[in-house]
Amino acid sequence: MLRFSTAGESHGKGLIAFIEGIPAGLKVDIEEINSELARRQRGFGRGQRMKIETDTAEIISGVRHKRTLGSPITLFIENKDFQNWIPAMSPILDEVSKNSLTNPRPGHADLAGLMKYGVKDFRDILERASARETAAKVAIGAVCKIFLKEFGINVRSFILQIGNVTAKIKSFDGEKIWCDTESSVVRCPDKAAEKEMIKLIEKAASNGDTLGGKLAILVSNVVAGLGSHTQWDLKLDGKLAQSLIAIQAFKSVEFGEGTNFAELPGSLAHDEIFHDKKNGFYRKTNHAGGIEGGMTNGEPIFITCVLKPIPSLVRPLRSVDIFTKKPVKAEAVRSDICVVPAAGIVAEAAVSIEIAKALIEQFGPVCMKDIKNNYNLYVKRIKNI
Amino acid sequence: MLRFSTAGESHGKGLIAFIEGIPAGLKVDIEEINSELARRQRGFGRGQRMKIETDTAEIISGVRHKRTLGSPITLFIENKDFQNWIPAMSPILDEVSKNSLTNPRPGHADLAGLMKYGVKDFRDILERASARETAAKVAIGAVCKIFLKEFGINVRSFILQIGNVTAKIKSFDGEKIWCDTESSVVRCPDKAAEKEMIKLIEKAASNGDTLGGKLAILVSNVVAGLGSHTQWDLKLDGKLAQSLIAIQAFKSVEFGEGTNFAELPGSLAHDEIFHDKKNGFYRKTNHAGGIEGGMTNGEPIFITCVLKPIPSLVRPLRSVDIFTKKPVKAEAVRSDICVVPAAGIVAEAAVSIEIAKALIEQFGPVCMKDIKNNYNLYVKRIKNI
Amino acid sequence: MLRFSTAGESHGKGLIAFIEGIPAGLKVDIEEINSELARRQRGFGRGQRMKIETDTAEIISGVRHKRTLGSPITLFIENKDFQNWIPAMSPILDEVSKNSLTNPRPGHADLAGLMKYGVKDFRDILERASARETAAKVAIGAVCKIFLKEFGINVRSFILQIGNVTAKIKSFDGEKIWCDTESSVVRCPDKAAEKEMIKLIEKAASNGDTLGGKLAILVSNVVAGLGSHTQWDLKLDGKLAQSLIAIQAFKSVEFGEGTNFAELPGSLAHDEIFHDKKNGFYRKTNHAGGIEGGMTNGEPIFITCVLKPIPSLVRPLRSVDIFTKKPVKAEAVRSDICVVPAAGIVAEAAVSIEIAKALIEQFGPVCMKDIKNNYNLYVKRIKNI
Amino acid sequence: MLRFSTAGESHGKGLIAFIEGIPAGLKVDIEEINSELARRQRGFGRGQRMKIETDTAEIISGVRHKRTLGSPITLFIENKDFQNWIPAMSPILDEVSKNSLTNPRPGHADLAGLMKYGVKDFRDILERASARETAAKVAIGAVCKIFLKEFGINVRSFILQIGNVTAKIKSFDGEKIWCDTESSVVRCPDKAAEKEMIKLIEKAASNGDTLGGKLAILVSNVVAGLGSHTQWDLKLDGKLAQSLIAIQAFKSVEFGEGTNFAELPGSLAHDEIFHDKKNGFYRKTNHAGGIEGGMTNGEPIFITCVLKPIPSLVRPLRSVDIFTKKPVKAEAVRSDICVVPAAGIVAEAAVSIEIAKALIEQFGPVCMKDIKNNYNLYVKRIKNI
């Protein structure tokens, strides 16, 4: 059983990424983790903070001589700016000056969190609710990606839409689309759309506004039969949906054709089944997005998600002071303009974790040698049906 | 902690609905459960089976003299036709004749399940993967709805789209929309759209085709602060997404503006905060769909989902025989044409369960008296901020 | 992941045994389940109820043609006497006459449950707290035993002590001890002790008293490496302890030498390691009871448990009426005198479930063919170290 | 829901203690945590390492200005000696020299772990299996103790037996027994026994041997109704048993009279129920150890546990080299002689965690104000029955 959690406040000492259940004997290079952290920090439209900091992870536990031990892995991403947040974020000092945040920002956890947890300063909420937390998730996802590579599984993303600019994607085959995505500052493989997206972001920046968008995640080379139809909480698509919607600002998730399914008639909506010697059973279409009956069907998993524009605005929205009940402007925060490109990396992490979880549950949590043996036997069995 | 599961095969002895963690002392009337089961069976576009059977639940455990005991509740929905499925579905008889299903239906769990579980007859898969299972989920949801009513919470749904026909909804205020929905054979409160939807279903029926669509779920009167921003798997929207996507044929889930968020600029996408004496903190808009930072914010929860058209077709799709590897037609199944209206009831159940789970986690699992006391204290506290 | 739960009240419609995660393709014969239920009902010292009823299980779900489907298995053990408990235990009728139990029995859940759940009749508690529930656990355990047999694993028990009579056991090798146990009315393989135990039970019966005792569980042929040292809740001994202590009336659990370890010096307390070609690594002693560092070490698992004498007495203890607060006698219940022999069967079930859970977690939840393949590869690997 | 885990290897960078679900607004003083860590390091019979190091915890997350935020709390206990363990324990360096441990120690996870995880150096196992991990558990327990104090609940322990020396305890009433325990180097309140225990430890030390023993945990002032009779895994005694047996070297757990119950007749084994105005319902005895039907009954929880003597011996036991298969002496380790006194602190932690978990599950996870309100309402309700 793969379990993971994150801890840490945005301006606290740092973030903790905790993951257990990765089999023993997986080769883990810290540079691969840091490289994912760096991917998350890139993207046109990010604010100042991203430019100052370069996140790096330190392995605290679970790895010895670059190999996992089977014990819980803990990664620490230090907040290099923490000294400037003492005493504001100190766990051990008493509060000195009163500098509470009392004008909650619409679109954030601020108000609901403040009410629920009975705090008087919504910094107590925002520090944990902040999307800064996604750095820890990306670190966990990076470990899972390294694991998935051992089975030839790739989890990748690109941007489909920012504001009203939509990319045109002709094909996912081949590596070109991924090279184009990685070399694009908005992670969009359609060069024409990229140009428009950049313009739009620049315009939003000059207006003090922010932008949402749509991204796609593609998991290739995933074996058939992950997940299960037998119980609601064993269905892989349900788990993926939870994992993705739980990312800050994610407001929709669609599998395969997604919302298009509303209009497709049954005769055109499904992926007919074919067989040949080379491929075994296969499909010529992938409307389903690689999942039928809560299980992978051997085709690539294809998911799209929409993010809302981030609600921290330079030109703040209307709010109310918690104590005076008087109308005020929401706390103004130096902000990113558009996080959609970066969000693709977080989405990859969320998906990688769930696929790794499914593999480990199905093929065993012990050591890389065993899980590969078990996996290979299974692949051979289903190929010979 | 609320836990639930379902068991049972489509043509087996019956379905089991299992739920534990409902506080002691909740008044449960079996008629209210049966009434939800009946709602699920209605809807223009359903096939023959729905007309034959009338599902009724029997309470096996957890209730005494119409009141919950705090112990696990089990409901049994008998398959009245089981005698006709002996020996085909008998648990205790040996297989007699060979009548295996070997031509898997695209869009179903058939092929992936057959490969994964190593069975030779995909009836072993479809019997459990079938949407028949949703009757058990509706029964569980019915118990949760009865529970939620004690807190004034309503979970309701209506149909927004079938095929290319889209409803126009002006307002969710007042009860009229819900009366119109309940009296509509396609559960659509827009009478003009309803007419078109019926026509479309009739046309699909005559073509041997099926239709998907889009539905909306609205949860009204839900208190602020359910769910939590503190960990990925405590976020309420993530849990709702899992619960909904895990329903058969559900392929997308959107919160509030959902996919529209891709185009909305930050300045227009969020719900500004206001306050007056009567309402306390409130919003004039509900773009967020009632959830910010993984927590309810006091506004109604609004979710939409798209279903694919069901893949059991009278004019079957192309498939391959599992043994001969020859092209065949997929198993032809007497089928529903459009299950979108009925799916609304299932979605209500899935959402009701998660809201009940969140309430019980937050206000205690013991007895109705305690949970109401705790809830009232909380409501009072957050009103007086 | 193996999950299980039970439901049902002692005098309700029946008991539900729910288990999911058993791989597909396991051959399940209902007679093997019923035979375990019968073993639980035997034993010198049982009361009248055991003699009247013969428990039989009905398979509701998860099995087709005597083979598991991989879907949730539900078993139903009907209460054949339910008609006589209407309206007292009806879920759907209103309460008619007042016949509440208000004089709680010491040693039972009665008082604590009544206080916690806010009920006015402790029948609302006792019906679920009753050891009648163990029939459902035995049914679940029976399925797990059938599963474990596929790996050559036997889970067996015998009685070590009843009251102050202690059995002398020379050796667990060979089958004789188990034959002697099964043929003994008190499940004790020491014939001399058996005689004394019977006398003691007869004496207690004539005194209106009850007797506790001590039992041992032995799991033979269990592979090394089940469980894990890496996290507190992955340790197999911890899980076994929970499972056993959660059985009604179980008040202690000891692994291997158990409480004797307090006196043994380190030089004599551990099982030195040897190796030969035939056995691989092995031990000549088994002080540890087959578990080191939370993992099986390849030696038999040996556990002992003490049960308290059951607290339902013909000559009832002192109690207090809930409403009048006046001293009263506790509810007098026609009772078993000594359930220790039967409890061995329940303990076997609890242990079988946990061992099956560990096997499935380690070797995969899919189908019998896969799990056996994976298991065999593992056994081969560790044999060749 | 309270969740916790530990991470970290014995000679790695340090230990991580992770706990989430503690309500917001709990005052946490780091000194109280460090004071528990210091208690764990004391005790006559500890080896050299305990004398060198003084464990201190650093709060990484979840606390601001000495108050919990409701977010996950992470504590870090640095290994001050880590520099001397590079490269042996480095996560990022390649292995340089071969200095593998290949002579596994009987009584440890060494051999089973090495086989299971397919490693060639059992340091990969022992580093995580080591009882060093209990420092992290004590840190988590310390947070829970601070939480429990808010409800007046004390979790305390003392030593009943070391080797063949047994303490005589007359009464648990009053504070004297606890003062005597804290001032005793073996945490035994019986001064005569203490003297004998010290002698025994000195003798074992001079023989190169080790000693086990028995300890008791007492939880006072715990409200009735924690835990539940309704499902096996909701029973509080089962959870406590798992938590305790999962501690390194713990081999038995007994509730109340524990193994004595085997001999007690039913007429003398239970705690009769009385009532007076001052106490409400109460007992004059506590055979049950404060738990009936899986729930607290309002009396103190009393549990005893036996630890095996630790298996790391200066005069090592017989073992086998993993590669040569030749008989060797097990790895000789500079070792503690007797950890029973220190183990009491770990047992307190394990029990504190489970009691805190039960309180939070029953009275809500939100903030201290709410949970106290809910708790007080409950206490009032059950007092007025």
Coordinates of N, CA, C and O in Angstrom, one line a residue, chain B residues 1-97:
Chain B
M1 N -16.6 7.7 11.8 CA -16.3 7.5 10.4 C -17.4 6.7 9.7 O -17.8 5.6 10.1
L2 N -17.9 7.3 8.6 CA -18.9 6.6 7.8 C -18.2 5.7 6.8 O -17.3 6.2 6.0
R3 N -18.6 4.5 6.7 CA -18.0 3.6 5.7 C -19.2 2.9 5.0 O -20.2 2.6 5.6
F4 N -19.0 2.7 3.7 CA -20.0 2.0 3.0 C -19.4 1.1 1.9 O -18.4 1.4 1.4
S5 N -20.2 0.1 1.6 CA -19.8 -0.6 0.4 C -21.1 -1.3 -0.2 O -22.1 -1.4 0.5
T6 N -20.9 -1.8 -1.4 CA -22.0 -2.5 -2.0 C -21.5 -3.9 -2.3 O -20.3 -4.1 -2.4
A7 N -22.4 -4.8 -2.5 CA -22.0 -6.2 -3.0 C -23.2 -6.7 -3.8 O -24.3 -6.2 -3.7
G8 N -22.9 -7.7 -4.6 CA -24.0 -8.3 -5.3 C -23.8 -8.3 -6.8 O -23.2 -7.3 -7.3
E9 N -24.2 -9.3 -7.5 CA -24.1 -9.3 -8.9 C -25.5 -9.0 -9.5 O -26.5 -9.2 -8.9
S10 N -25.5 -8.5 -10.7 CA -26.7 -8.0 -11.4 C -27.8 -9.0 -11.4 O -28.9 -8.7 -11.2
H11 N -27.5 -10.3 -11.8 CA -28.5 -11.3 -11.9 C -28.3 -12.4 -10.8 O -28.8 -13.5 -10.9
G12 N -27.6 -12.0 -9.7 CA -27.5 -12.9 -8.6 C -28.7 -12.8 -7.6 O -29.7 -12.3 -8.0
K13 N -28.5 -13.2 -6.4 CA -29.6 -13.2 -5.5 C -30.1 -11.9 -5.2 O -31.3 -11.7 -4.8
G14 N -29.3 -10.9 -5.2 CA -29.7 -9.6 -4.9 C -28.5 -8.7 -4.6 O -27.4 -9.1 -4.7
L15 N -28.8 -7.5 -4.3 CA -27.7 -6.5 -3.9 C -27.7 -6.3 -2.4 O -28.8 -6.2 -1.8
I16 N -26.5 -6.1 -1.9 CA -26.3 -5.7 -0.5 C -25.8 -4.3 -0.5 O -24.9 -4.0 -1.2
A17 N -26.5 -3.5 0.4 CA -26.0 -2.2 0.6 C -25.5 -2.1 2.1 O -26.3 -2.4 3.0
F18 N -24.3 -1.8 2.3 CA -23.7 -1.8 3.7 C -23.3 -0.4 4.1 O -22.5 0.2 3.3
I19 N -23.7 0.0 5.2 CA -23.3 1.4 5.7 C -23.1 1.4 7.2 O -24.0 0.9 7.9
E20 N -22.0 1.9 7.6 CA -21.8 1.9 9.1 C -21.3 3.3 9.5 O -20.5 3.9 8.7
G21 N -21.6 3.7 10.7 CA -21.2 5.0 11.2 C -22.3 6.0 11.2 O -22.1 7.2 11.7
I22 N -23.5 5.7 10.8 CA -24.6 6.6 11.0 C -25.0 6.6 12.5 O -25.0 5.5 13.1
P23 N -25.1 7.8 13.1 CA -25.3 7.8 14.5 C -26.6 7.1 14.9 O -27.5 6.9 14.1
A24 N -26.6 6.7 16.2 CA -27.8 6.0 16.7 C -28.9 7.0 16.9 O -28.7 8.2 17.1
G25 N -30.1 6.5 16.7 CA -31.3 7.3 17.0 C -31.8 8.1 15.8 O -32.7 8.9 16.0
L26 N -31.3 7.8 14.6 CA -31.9 8.4 13.4 C -33.2 7.6 13.0 O -33.2 6.4 12.9
K27 N -34.3 8.4 12.8 CA -35.5 7.7 12.4 C -35.4 7.3 10.9 O -35.2 8.2 10.1
V28 N -35.6 6.1 10.7 CA -35.4 5.6 9.3 C -36.7 4.9 8.9 O -37.1 3.9 9.5
D29 N -37.3 5.4 7.9 CA -38.6 4.8 7.4 C -38.2 4.0 6.1 O -37.7 4.6 5.1
I30 N -38.5 2.8 6.0 CA -38.2 2.0 4.8 C -38.8 2.6 3.6 O -38.3 2.5 2.5
E31 N -40.0 3.2 3.8 CA -40.6 3.8 2.6 C -39.8 4.9 1.9 O -39.9 5.1 0.7
E32 N -39.1 5.6 2.7 CA -38.2 6.7 2.2 C -37.1 6.1 1.3 O -36.7 6.7 0.3
I33 N -36.6 5.0 1.8 CA -35.6 4.3 1.0 C -36.2 3.7 -0.3 O -35.6 3.9 -1.4
N34 N -37.3 3.1 -0.2 CA -37.9 2.6 -1.4 C -38.3 3.6 -2.4 O -38.3 3.4 -3.6
S35 N -38.7 4.8 -1.8 CA -39.1 5.9 -2.7 C -37.9 6.4 -3.5 O -38.0 6.7 -4.7
E36 N -36.7 6.4 -2.9 CA -35.5 6.7 -3.7 C -35.2 5.6 -4.8 O -34.8 5.9 -5.9
L37 N -35.4 4.4 -4.4 CA -35.2 3.3 -5.3 C -36.1 3.4 -6.5 O -35.8 3.2 -7.7
A38 N -37.4 3.9 -6.2 CA -38.3 4.1 -7.3 C -37.9 5.2 -8.2 O -38.0 5.2 -9.4
R39 N -37.4 6.3 -7.6 CA -37.0 7.5 -8.4 C -35.9 7.0 -9.4 O -35.8 7.5 -10.5
R40 N -35.0 6.1 -8.9 CA -33.9 5.7 -9.8 C -34.5 4.8 -11.0 O -33.8 4.8 -12.0
Q41 N -35.6 4.2 -10.8 CA -36.1 3.3 -11.8 C -36.9 4.1 -12.9 O -37.3 3.5 -13.9
R42 N -37.3 5.3 -12.6 CA -38.1 6.1 -13.5 C -37.2 6.7 -14.6 O -36.0 6.5 -14.6
G43 N -37.8 7.4 -15.5 CA -37.1 8.2 -16.5 C -37.4 7.6 -17.9 O -37.2 6.4 -18.2
F44 N -37.7 8.5 -18.8 CA -37.9 8.2 -20.2 C -36.6 7.7 -20.8 O -35.6 8.3 -20.6
G45 N -36.7 6.6 -21.5 CA -35.5 6.1 -22.1 C -34.9 4.8 -21.4 O -33.9 4.3 -21.9
R46 N -35.6 4.3 -20.4 CA -35.1 3.1 -19.7 C -35.7 1.9 -20.5 O -36.7 2.0 -21.1
G47 N -35.0 0.8 -20.4 CA -35.3 -0.4 -21.1 C -36.4 -1.2 -20.4 O -37.1 -0.7 -19.4
Q48 N -36.5 -2.4 -20.8 CA -37.6 -3.3 -20.3 C -37.4 -3.7 -18.8 O -38.4 -3.7 -18.1
R49 N -36.2 -3.9 -18.5 CA -36.0 -4.5 -17.1 C -36.6 -3.6 -16.1 O -37.2 -4.0 -15.1
M50 N -36.4 -2.3 -16.3 CA -36.9 -1.3 -15.3 C -38.4 -1.4 -15.1 O -39.0 -1.1 -14.1
K51 N -39.1 -1.8 -16.2 CA -40.5 -1.8 -16.2 C -41.0 -3.1 -15.4 O -42.0 -3.1 -14.8
I52 N -40.2 -4.1 -15.5 CA -40.6 -5.4 -14.9 C -40.5 -5.3 -13.4 O -41.4 -5.5 -12.6
E53 N -39.3 -4.9 -13.0 CA -38.9 -4.9 -11.6 C -39.3 -3.7 -10.9 O -39.2 -2.6 -11.4
T54 N -39.7 -3.8 -9.6 CA -39.8 -2.7 -8.7 C -38.9 -3.0 -7.6 O -39.1 -4.0 -6.8
D55 N -37.8 -2.3 -7.5 CA -36.8 -2.6 -6.4 C -37.4 -2.2 -5.0 O -38.0 -1.1 -4.9
T56 N -37.3 -3.1 -4.1 CA -37.6 -2.7 -2.7 C -36.5 -3.2 -1.8 O -35.9 -4.3 -2.1
A57 N -36.2 -2.4 -0.8 CA -35.1 -2.8 0.1 C -35.7 -3.4 1.4 O -36.7 -3.1 1.8
E58 N -34.9 -4.4 1.9 CA -35.3 -5.0 3.2 C -34.1 -4.6 4.1 O -33.0 -4.8 3.8
I59 N -34.5 -4.2 5.3 CA -33.5 -3.9 6.3 C -33.1 -5.1 7.1 O -33.9 -5.8 7.7
I60 N -31.8 -5.5 7.0 CA -31.4 -6.7 7.6 C -30.8 -6.4 9.0 O -30.9 -7.2 9.9
S61 N -30.1 -5.3 9.1 CA -29.4 -5.0 10.4 C -29.3 -3.5 10.6 O -29.5 -2.7 9.7
G62 N -29.1 -3.2 11.9 CA -28.7 -1.8 12.2 C -29.9 -0.9 12.6 O -29.7 0.3 12.9
V63 N -31.1 -1.4 12.4 CA -32.3 -0.6 12.7 C -33.2 -1.4 13.5 O -33.4 -2.6 13.3
R64 N -33.8 -0.8 14.5 CA -34.8 -1.4 15.4 C -35.9 -0.5 15.6 O -35.6 0.7 16.0
H65 N -37.1 -0.9 15.4 CA -38.3 0.0 15.6 C -38.1 1.3 14.9 O -38.3 2.4 15.5
K66 N -37.6 1.2 13.7 CA -37.5 2.4 12.8 C -36.4 3.4 13.3 O -36.3 4.5 12.8
R67 N -35.5 3.0 14.2 CA -34.5 3.9 14.6 C -33.1 3.2 14.5 O -33.0 2.0 14.8
T68 N -32.1 3.9 14.0 CA -30.8 3.3 13.9 C -30.2 3.0 15.2 O -30.5 3.7 16.2
L69 N -29.4 2.0 15.3 CA -28.8 1.5 16.5 C -27.3 2.0 16.7 O -26.7 1.7 17.7
G70 N -26.8 2.6 15.7 CA -25.4 2.9 15.7 C -24.5 1.8 15.2 O -23.3 1.9 14.9
S71 N -25.2 0.6 15.0 CA -24.5 -0.6 14.4 C -24.6 -0.6 12.9 O -25.3 0.2 12.3
P72 N -23.8 -1.4 12.2 CA -23.8 -1.4 10.8 C -25.2 -1.7 10.2 O -25.9 -2.6 10.7
I73 N -25.6 -0.9 9.2 CA -26.9 -1.1 8.6 C -26.7 -1.9 7.3 O -25.8 -1.6 6.5
T74 N -27.4 -2.9 7.1 CA -27.4 -3.7 5.9 C -28.8 -3.7 5.3 O -29.8 -4.0 5.9
L75 N -28.8 -3.4 4.0 CA -30.1 -3.4 3.2 C -29.9 -4.5 2.1 O -28.8 -4.6 1.6
F76 N -31.0 -5.2 1.9 CA -30.9 -6.2 0.8 C -32.0 -5.9 -0.2 O -33.2 -5.6 0.1
I77 N -31.6 -5.8 -1.5 CA -32.5 -5.6 -2.6 C -32.5 -6.9 -3.4 O -31.6 -7.2 -4.1
E78 N -33.6 -7.6 -3.2 CA -33.7 -8.9 -3.8 C -33.8 -8.9 -5.3 O -34.5 -8.0 -5.8
N79 N -33.2 -9.8 -5.9 CA -33.4 -10.0 -7.4 C -34.6 -10.9 -7.5 O -34.5 -12.1 -7.3
K80 N -35.8 -10.4 -7.9 CA -37.0 -11.2 -7.9 C -37.0 -12.2 -9.0 O -37.8 -13.2 -9.0
D81 N -36.0 -12.1 -9.9 CA -35.9 -12.9 -11.1 C -34.9 -14.0 -10.9 O -34.5 -14.7 -11.9
F82 N -34.3 -14.1 -9.7 CA -33.2 -15.0 -9.5 C -33.4 -16.4 -9.9 O -32.5 -17.1 -10.4
Q83 N -34.6 -16.9 -9.6 CA -34.9 -18.3 -9.9 C -34.7 -18.6 -11.4 O -34.3 -19.8 -11.7
N84 N -34.9 -17.6 -12.2 CA -34.6 -17.8 -13.7 C -33.1 -17.8 -14.0 O -32.8 -18.0 -15.2
W85 N -32.3 -17.5 -13.1 CA -30.9 -17.4 -13.3 C -30.1 -18.6 -12.6 O -28.9 -18.5 -12.5
I86 N -30.9 -19.6 -12.3 CA -30.3 -20.8 -11.8 C -30.3 -21.8 -12.9 O -31.3 -22.0 -13.5
P87 N -29.2 -22.4 -13.3 CA -27.9 -22.4 -12.6 C -26.9 -21.4 -13.0 O -25.9 -21.3 -12.5
A88 N -27.3 -20.5 -14.0 CA -26.3 -19.6 -14.6 C -25.6 -18.8 -13.5 O -24.4 -18.5 -13.7
M89 N -26.3 -18.4 -12.5 CA -25.7 -17.5 -11.5 C -25.6 -18.1 -10.1 O -25.3 -17.4 -9.1
S90 N -25.8 -19.4 -10.0 CA -25.8 -20.1 -8.7 C -24.4 -20.0 -8.1 O -23.4 -20.4 -8.7
P91 N -24.3 -19.7 -6.8 CA -23.0 -19.7 -6.2 C -22.6 -21.2 -5.8 O -21.4 -21.4 -5.6
I92 N -23.6 -22.1 -5.7 CA -23.3 -23.4 -5.1 C -23.3 -24.5 -6.1 O -22.9 -25.6 -5.7
L93 N -23.9 -24.3 -7.2 CA -23.9 -25.4 -8.2 C -22.7 -25.3 -9.1 O -22.2 -24.2 -9.4
D94 N -22.3 -26.5 -9.6 CA -21.3 -26.5 -10.6 C -21.8 -26.0 -11.9 O -23.0 -26.0 -12.1
E95 N -20.9 -25.5 -12.7 CA -21.3 -25.0 -14.0 C -21.9 -26.3 -14.8 O -21.3 -27.3 -14.8
V96 N -23.0 -26.1 -15.5 CA -23.5 -27.3 -16.2 C -23.2 -27.1 -17.7 O -22.3 -27.7 -18.2
S97 N -24.0 -26.3 -18.3 CA -23.7 -26.1 -19.7 C -22.7 -25.0 -20.0 O -22.5 -24.1 -19.1

